[in-house]
PDB file of C-alpha atoms in Angstrom:
ATOM      1  CA  MET A   1     -21.039   3.315  15.879  1.00 61.00           C
ATOM      2  CA  GLU A   2     -21.741   7.158  15.673  1.00 80.00           C
ATOM      3  CA  ASN A   3     -22.482   8.631  12.134  1.00 84.00           C
ATOM      4  CA  LYS A   4     -19.290  10.571  11.879  1.00 85.00           C
ATOM      5  CA  ASN A   5     -17.171   6.952  12.956  1.00 92.00           C
ATOM      6  CA  LYS A   6     -19.218   5.221  10.067  1.00 94.00           C
ATOM      7  CA  VAL A   7     -18.363   7.592   7.530  1.00 96.00           C
ATOM      8  CA  LEU A   8     -15.143   7.249   8.696  1.00 96.00           C
ATOM      9  CA  HIS A   9     -15.053   3.038   8.501  1.00 96.00           C
ATOM     10  CA  ILE A  10     -16.327   3.359   4.888  1.00 97.00           C
ATOM     11  CA  THR A  11     -14.120   5.756   3.789  1.00 97.00           C
ATOM     12  CA  VAL A  12     -10.986   3.749   5.434  1.00 98.00           C
ATOM     13  CA  TRP A  13     -12.675   0.625   3.592  1.00 98.00           C
ATOM     14  CA  VAL A  14     -12.821   2.503   0.260  1.00 98.00           C
ATOM     15  CA  LEU A  15      -9.083   3.470   0.505  1.00 98.00           C
ATOM     16  CA  GLN A  16      -8.073   0.032   1.314  1.00 98.00           C
ATOM     17  CA  ILE A  17     -10.129  -1.709  -1.522  1.00 98.00           C
ATOM     18  CA  PHE A  18      -8.499   0.836  -4.298  1.00 98.00           C
ATOM     19  CA  MET A  19      -5.321   0.789  -2.773  1.00 98.00           C
ATOM     20  CA  GLY A  20      -5.054  -2.651  -2.352  1.00 98.00           C
ATOM     21  CA  LEU A  21      -6.637  -3.570  -5.546  1.00 98.00           C
ATOM     22  CA  MET A  22      -4.008  -1.052  -7.406  1.00 98.00           C
ATOM     23  CA  PHE A  23      -0.947  -2.472  -5.633  1.00 97.00           C
ATOM     24  CA  LEU A  24      -2.337  -5.960  -6.865  1.00 97.00           C
ATOM     25  CA  MET A  25      -1.792  -4.872 -10.188  1.00 97.00           C
ATOM     26  CA  VAL A  26       1.493  -3.020  -9.832  1.00 95.00           C
ATOM     27  CA  GLY A  27       3.160  -5.417  -7.725  1.00 96.00           C
ATOM     28  CA  GLY A  28       2.227  -8.059  -9.987  1.00 96.00           C
ATOM     29  CA  MET A  29       3.373  -6.361 -12.944  1.00 94.00           C
ATOM     30  CA  LYS A  30       6.687  -5.826 -11.079  1.00 94.00           C
ATOM     31  CA  ALA A  31       6.896  -9.407  -9.699  1.00 96.00           C
ATOM     32  CA  PHE A  32       5.886 -11.314 -12.832  1.00 95.00           C
ATOM     33  CA  SER A  33       6.063  -8.900 -16.060  1.00 93.00           C
ATOM     34  CA  PRO A  34       9.233  -9.481 -18.240  1.00 93.00           C
ATOM     35  CA  LEU A  35      11.290  -6.612 -17.340  1.00 89.00           C
ATOM     36  CA  GLU A  36      11.636  -5.213 -21.153  1.00 89.00           C
ATOM     37  CA  SER A  37       7.757  -4.755 -20.884  1.00 90.00           C
ATOM     38  CA  LEU A  38       7.689  -2.663 -17.655  1.00 87.00           C
ATOM     39  CA  PRO A  39       6.531   1.049 -18.675  1.00 85.00           C
ATOM     40  CA  PRO A  40       9.632   3.456 -19.765  1.00 83.00           C
ATOM     41  CA  GLU A  41       9.430   5.567 -16.623  1.00 78.00           C
ATOM     42  CA  MET A  42      10.783   2.266 -14.915  1.00 82.00           C
ATOM     43  CA  ALA A  43      13.900   2.089 -16.953  1.00 79.00           C
ATOM     44  CA  TRP A  44      15.660   1.648 -13.682  1.00 81.00           C
ATOM     45  CA  ALA A  45      14.384  -1.784 -13.622  1.00 86.00           C
ATOM     46  CA  LEU A  46      16.364  -3.545 -16.050  1.00 87.00           C
ATOM     47  CA  GLU A  47      19.648  -2.082 -13.727  1.00 88.00           C
ATOM     48  CA  ASN A  48      18.410  -3.604 -10.593  1.00 88.00           C
ATOM     49  CA  PRO A  49      16.003  -6.704 -11.560  1.00 92.00           C
ATOM     50  CA  ASN A  50      16.226  -7.838  -7.956  1.00 94.00           C
ATOM     51  CA  LEU A  51      15.099  -4.908  -6.648  1.00 91.00           C
ATOM     52  CA  VAL A  52      11.993  -4.989  -9.150  1.00 92.00           C
ATOM     53  CA  ARG A  53      10.915  -8.563  -7.836  1.00 96.00           C
ATOM     54  CA  PHE A  54      11.207  -7.562  -4.311  1.00 94.00           C
ATOM     55  CA  VAL A  55       9.006  -4.851  -4.504  1.00 93.00           C
ATOM     56  CA  GLY A  56       6.366  -6.505  -6.595  1.00 95.00           C
ATOM     57  CA  ILE A  57       6.096  -9.350  -4.320  1.00 96.00           C
ATOM     58  CA  SER A  58       6.292  -7.310  -1.331  1.00 95.00           C
ATOM     59  CA  GLN A  59       3.433  -5.244  -2.970  1.00 96.00           C
ATOM     60  CA  LEU A  60       1.731  -8.032  -3.611  1.00 97.00           C
ATOM     61  CA  LEU A  61       1.907  -9.321  -0.192  1.00 97.00           C
ATOM     62  CA  GLY A  62       0.966  -5.563   1.205  1.00 97.00           C
ATOM     63  CA  ALA A  63      -2.047  -5.539  -1.081  1.00 98.00           C
ATOM     64  CA  ILE A  64      -3.725  -8.604   0.509  1.00 98.00           C
ATOM     65  CA  GLY A  65      -2.864  -7.627   4.070  1.00 98.00           C
ATOM     66  CA  LEU A  66      -4.630  -4.033   3.590  1.00 98.00           C
ATOM     67  CA  ILE A  67      -7.826  -6.126   2.725  1.00 97.00           C
ATOM     68  CA  VAL A  68      -8.206 -10.069   3.462  1.00 98.00           C
ATOM     69  CA  PRO A  69      -7.764  -9.418   7.411  1.00 98.00           C
ATOM     70  CA  SER A  70      -9.998  -6.958   8.241  1.00 97.00           C
ATOM     71  CA  LEU A  71     -12.589  -8.399   5.578  1.00 97.00           C
ATOM     72  CA  LEU A  72     -12.168 -11.675   7.393  1.00 97.00           C
ATOM     73  CA  ARG A  73     -12.030  -9.813  10.600  1.00 97.00           C
ATOM     74  CA  ILE A  74      -8.892 -12.994  11.470  1.00 97.00           C
ATOM     75  CA  LYS A  75      -6.264 -10.976  12.656  1.00 97.00           C
ATOM     76  CA  PRO A  76      -7.344  -7.430  11.665  1.00 98.00           C
ATOM     77  CA  PHE A  77      -4.315  -5.981  13.241  1.00 97.00           C
ATOM     78  CA  LEU A  78      -2.419  -6.824  10.021  1.00 98.00           C
ATOM     79  CA  THR A  79      -4.200  -4.474   8.351  1.00 98.00           C
ATOM     80  CA  PRO A  80      -2.666  -1.331   9.419  1.00 98.00           C
ATOM     81  CA  LEU A  81       0.563  -3.347   9.615  1.00 98.00           C
ATOM     82  CA  ALA A  82       0.363  -3.646   5.844  1.00 98.00           C
ATOM     83  CA  ALA A  83      -0.268   0.198   5.721  1.00 98.00           C
ATOM     84  CA  LEU A  84       2.637   0.663   7.657  1.00 98.00           C
ATOM     85  CA  GLY A  85       4.733  -1.283   5.283  1.00 96.00           C
ATOM     86  CA  PHE A  86       3.437   0.545   2.551  1.00 97.00           C
ATOM     87  CA  ALA A  87       4.575   3.987   4.002  1.00 98.00           C
ATOM     88  CA  THR A  88       7.539   2.391   4.619  1.00 96.00           C
ATOM     89  CA  ILE A  89       8.100   1.520   1.118  1.00 94.00           C
ATOM     90  CA  MET A  90       7.232   5.171   0.257  1.00 97.00           C
ATOM     91  CA  ILE A  91       9.722   6.498   2.015  1.00 98.00           C
ATOM     92  CA  LEU A  92      12.208   4.237   0.699  1.00 95.00           C
ATOM     93  CA  ALA A  93      10.528   5.244  -2.815  1.00 94.00           C
ATOM     94  CA  ILE A  94      11.277   8.866  -2.259  1.00 97.00           C
ATOM     95  CA  GLY A  95      15.163   8.472  -1.325  1.00 97.00           C
ATOM     96  CA  PHE A  96      15.340   5.974  -4.473  1.00 93.00           C
ATOM     97  CA  HIS A  97      13.897   8.592  -6.887  1.00 93.00           C
ATOM     98  CA  ALA A  98      15.633  11.473  -5.154  1.00 96.00           C
ATOM     99  CA  MET A  99      18.805   9.580  -5.499  1.00 95.00           C
ATOM    100  CA  ARG A 100      18.212   9.464  -8.999  1.00 92.00           C
ATOM    101  CA  SER A 101      17.053  12.777  -9.577  1.00 94.00           C
ATOM    102  CA  GLU A 102      13.289  11.925 -10.783  1.00 92.00           C
ATOM    103  CA  MET A 103      12.245  14.729  -8.861  1.00 95.00           C
ATOM    104  CA  GLU A 104       8.652  14.092 -10.855  1.00 94.00           C
ATOM    105  CA  ALA A 105       8.071  10.724  -9.454  1.00 93.00           C
ATOM    106  CA  ILE A 106       8.281  12.156  -5.493  1.00 97.00           C
ATOM    107  CA  PRO A 107       4.547  13.851  -5.056  1.00 98.00           C
ATOM    108  CA  THR A 108       3.234  10.801  -6.151  1.00 97.00           C
ATOM    109  CA  ASN A 109       5.292   9.299  -3.498  1.00 97.00           C
ATOM    110  CA  ILE A 110       4.526  11.522  -0.870  1.00 98.00           C
ATOM    111  CA  VAL A 111       0.732  11.492  -1.428  1.00 98.00           C
ATOM    112  CA  LEU A 112       0.797   7.405  -1.265  1.00 98.00           C
ATOM    113  CA  LEU A 113       2.567   7.788   1.999  1.00 98.00           C
ATOM    114  CA  LEU A 114      -0.037   9.895   3.401  1.00 98.00           C
ATOM    115  CA  VAL A 115      -2.755   7.793   2.429  1.00 98.00           C
ATOM    116  CA  PHE A 116      -1.180   4.785   3.517  1.00 98.00           C
ATOM    117  CA  ALA A 117      -0.297   6.591   7.190  1.00 98.00           C
ATOM    118  CA  PHE A 118      -4.292   7.605   7.144  1.00 98.00           C
ATOM    119  CA  ILE A 119      -5.168   3.940   6.886  1.00 98.00           C
ATOM    120  CA  ALA A 120      -2.670   2.670   9.489  1.00 98.00           C
ATOM    121  CA  TRP A 121      -3.816   5.502  12.107  1.00 98.00           C
ATOM    122  CA  ALA A 122      -7.633   4.923  11.083  1.00 98.00           C
ATOM    123  CA  ARG A 123      -7.647   1.118  11.335  1.00 98.00           C
ATOM    124  CA  TRP A 124      -5.397   1.595  14.900  1.00 97.00           C
ATOM    125  CA  LYS A 125      -6.865   4.213  16.640  1.00 96.00           C
ATOM    126  CA  LYS A 126     -10.311   5.822  15.402  1.00 95.00           C
ATOM    127  CA  VAL A 127     -12.254   2.482  13.689  1.00 97.00           C
ATOM    128  CA  PRO A 128     -10.385  -0.413  14.306  1.00 97.00           C
ATOM    129  CA  ILE A 129     -11.410  -3.771  12.657  1.00 96.00           C
ATOM    130  CA  GLN A 130     -12.716  -6.173  15.984  1.00 95.00           C
ATOM    131  CA  PRO A 131     -12.061  -9.641  15.053  1.00 96.00           C
ATOM    132  CA  LYS A 132     -14.196 -12.623  15.212  1.00 93.00           C
ATOM    133  CA  PRO A 133     -15.066 -13.683  18.739  1.00 88.00           C
TER     134      PRO A 133
END
């Protein structure tokens, strides 16, 4: 592996781990916390409890998909698919927040969308993880 690809490989691993751990926490909170205890900026959760639980479980599964397949080198093609799943969630979140006129949330969703798109691209095209032989 040339030096440039090694740096990219490490960078993508750092992003995968950071985003995976972050969404394990966020997804766990949405999936299992009492809705009344969610942060004030998630007041919409009380109006859409099934949506909150669905998104939380999706985030938990996606977080596992970002890390575990690549780490174990078992079906590592699932990692870029998990990143694409998160990118899709971010696109839907942008639309959701726009419909609710919550424009302050959209820049964060855009940044996360770009990070997940980068992870997907890097793991598919530039520095894919090879499966165990």
